[in-house]
PDB file of C-alpha atoms in Angstrom:
ATOM      1  CA  UNK A   1      13.311   5.272  49.025  1.00 58.00           C
ATOM      2  CA  UNK A   2      12.458   6.276  52.520  1.00 70.00           C
ATOM      3  CA  UNK A   3      12.588   3.983  55.546  1.00 71.00           C
ATOM      4  CA  UNK A   4       8.801   3.742  55.823  1.00 69.00           C
ATOM      5  CA  UNK A   5       8.497   2.419  52.260  1.00 66.00           C
ATOM      6  CA  UNK A   6      11.251  -0.120  52.887  1.00 67.00           C
ATOM      7  CA  UNK A   7       9.579  -1.317  56.101  1.00 71.00           C
ATOM      8  CA  UNK A   8       6.231  -1.606  54.313  1.00 65.00           C
ATOM      9  CA  UNK A   9       7.826  -3.576  51.496  1.00 61.00           C
ATOM     10  CA  UNK A  10       9.550  -5.918  53.932  1.00 63.00           C
ATOM     11  CA  UNK A  11       6.306  -6.479  55.846  1.00 68.00           C
ATOM     12  CA  UNK A  12       4.469  -7.263  52.615  1.00 65.00           C
ATOM     13  CA  UNK A  13       7.226  -9.662  51.590  1.00 56.00           C
ATOM     14  CA  UNK A  14       7.023 -11.425  54.968  1.00 61.00           C
ATOM     15  CA  UNK A  15       3.249 -11.851  54.676  1.00 60.00           C
ATOM     16  CA  UNK A  16       3.565 -13.143  51.107  1.00 56.00           C
ATOM     17  CA  UNK A  17       6.228 -15.606  52.217  1.00 54.00           C
ATOM     18  CA  UNK A  18       4.104 -16.847  55.086  1.00 57.00           C
ATOM     19  CA  UNK A  19       1.103 -17.381  52.818  1.00 55.00           C
ATOM     20  CA  UNK A  20       3.214 -19.103  50.175  1.00 56.00           C
ATOM     21  CA  UNK A  21       4.263 -21.653  52.787  1.00 58.00           C
ATOM     22  CA  UNK A  22       0.611 -22.432  53.526  1.00 62.00           C
ATOM     23  CA  UNK A  23      -1.410 -24.933  51.580  1.00 64.00           C
ATOM     24  CA  UNK A  24      -5.112 -24.164  51.088  1.00 63.00           C
ATOM     25  CA  UNK A  25      -5.946 -27.813  51.840  1.00 66.00           C
ATOM     26  CA  UNK A  26      -4.540 -27.397  55.355  1.00 68.00           C
ATOM     27  CA  UNK A  27      -7.075 -24.652  56.059  1.00 77.00           C
ATOM     28  CA  UNK A  28     -10.257 -26.137  54.575  1.00 86.00           C
ATOM     29  CA  UNK A  29     -13.446 -25.988  56.590  1.00 88.00           C
ATOM     30  CA  UNK A  30     -16.351 -28.368  55.938  1.00 91.00           C
ATOM     31  CA  UNK A  31     -18.141 -27.475  52.666  1.00 95.00           C
ATOM     32  CA  UNK A  32     -21.268 -25.334  52.968  1.00 95.00           C
ATOM     33  CA  UNK A  33     -24.274 -25.019  50.673  1.00 98.00           C
ATOM     34  CA  UNK A  34     -25.688 -21.595  49.863  1.00 98.00           C
ATOM     35  CA  UNK A  35     -29.236 -21.406  48.503  1.00 98.00           C
ATOM     36  CA  UNK A  36     -29.629 -19.021  45.553  1.00 98.00           C
ATOM     37  CA  UNK A  37     -32.484 -18.219  43.184  1.00 97.00           C
ATOM     38  CA  UNK A  38     -30.724 -20.323  40.525  1.00 97.00           C
ATOM     39  CA  UNK A  39     -30.228 -23.273  42.864  1.00 98.00           C
ATOM     40  CA  UNK A  40     -27.756 -24.441  45.512  1.00 98.00           C
ATOM     41  CA  UNK A  41     -24.061 -23.525  45.356  1.00 99.00           C
ATOM     42  CA  UNK A  42     -21.609 -25.700  47.286  1.00 98.00           C
ATOM     43  CA  UNK A  43     -18.724 -23.682  48.676  1.00 98.00           C
ATOM     44  CA  UNK A  44     -15.326 -24.649  49.998  1.00 96.00           C
ATOM     45  CA  UNK A  45     -14.421 -22.050  52.589  1.00 94.00           C
ATOM     46  CA  UNK A  46     -11.002 -21.867  54.147  1.00 90.00           C
ATOM     47  CA  UNK A  47      -9.828 -19.948  57.202  1.00 82.00           C
ATOM     48  CA  UNK A  48     -12.314 -17.595  58.803  1.00 75.00           C
ATOM     49  CA  UNK A  49      -9.693 -14.830  58.861  1.00 79.00           C
ATOM     50  CA  UNK A  50      -9.583 -14.382  55.057  1.00 81.00           C
ATOM     51  CA  UNK A  51     -11.683 -15.251  52.015  1.00 88.00           C
ATOM     52  CA  UNK A  52      -9.054 -15.164  49.248  1.00 88.00           C
ATOM     53  CA  UNK A  53      -9.204 -18.937  48.599  1.00 91.00           C
ATOM     54  CA  UNK A  54     -12.984 -19.389  49.061  1.00 95.00           C
ATOM     55  CA  UNK A  55     -14.503 -20.934  45.936  1.00 96.00           C
ATOM     56  CA  UNK A  56     -17.401 -22.964  44.607  1.00 98.00           C
ATOM     57  CA  UNK A  57     -17.109 -26.716  44.169  1.00 97.00           C
ATOM     58  CA  UNK A  58     -20.578 -27.251  42.692  1.00 98.00           C
ATOM     59  CA  UNK A  59     -23.082 -24.889  41.091  1.00 98.00           C
ATOM     60  CA  UNK A  60     -26.229 -24.906  38.953  1.00 98.00           C
ATOM     61  CA  UNK A  61     -25.541 -25.462  35.244  1.00 97.00           C
ATOM     62  CA  UNK A  62     -27.075 -22.058  34.494  1.00 97.00           C
ATOM     63  CA  UNK A  63     -24.565 -20.220  36.725  1.00 98.00           C
ATOM     64  CA  UNK A  64     -21.043 -19.206  35.714  1.00 98.00           C
ATOM     65  CA  UNK A  65     -18.036 -20.278  37.769  1.00 98.00           C
ATOM     66  CA  UNK A  66     -17.251 -16.599  38.393  1.00 98.00           C
ATOM     67  CA  UNK A  67     -20.730 -15.928  39.797  1.00 98.00           C
ATOM     68  CA  UNK A  68     -20.628 -19.064  41.950  1.00 98.00           C
ATOM     69  CA  UNK A  69     -17.174 -18.166  43.299  1.00 98.00           C
ATOM     70  CA  UNK A  70     -18.412 -14.652  44.125  1.00 97.00           C
ATOM     71  CA  UNK A  71     -21.345 -16.147  46.048  1.00 98.00           C
ATOM     72  CA  UNK A  72     -18.881 -18.281  48.009  1.00 97.00           C
ATOM     73  CA  UNK A  73     -16.652 -15.312  48.807  1.00 96.00           C
ATOM     74  CA  UNK A  74     -19.713 -13.414  50.030  1.00 96.00           C
ATOM     75  CA  UNK A  75     -20.560 -16.388  52.242  1.00 96.00           C
ATOM     76  CA  UNK A  76     -16.983 -16.323  53.526  1.00 95.00           C
ATOM     77  CA  UNK A  77     -17.358 -12.632  54.390  1.00 94.00           C
ATOM     78  CA  UNK A  78     -20.684 -13.367  56.121  1.00 95.00           C
ATOM     79  CA  UNK A  79     -19.112 -16.124  58.227  1.00 92.00           C
ATOM     80  CA  UNK A  80     -16.143 -13.879  58.993  1.00 90.00           C
ATOM     81  CA  UNK A  81     -18.366 -10.958  60.030  1.00 91.00           C
ATOM     82  CA  UNK A  82     -20.533 -13.123  62.300  1.00 88.00           C
ATOM     83  CA  UNK A  83     -17.532 -14.898  63.802  1.00 81.00           C
ATOM     84  CA  UNK A  84     -18.953 -18.357  63.076  1.00 71.00           C
TER      85      UNK A  84
END
């Protein structure tokens, strides 16, 4: 292994360790509601610097959890992009 690969691996390990020490509940923002053609989706967004944990907490019965979670991640990206 070369030094650059080792440094990259150590940096990745440090980031993973820092995130593992964080609890999603500590980073929750107030829930938001996104209007869709199938009905409203309630989203729990977390920090505005990442969208990994963003998820739906309520969705129309006709919508899958996966689709609702994707809508919430898109809302997280929108908030992130606009700096809200």
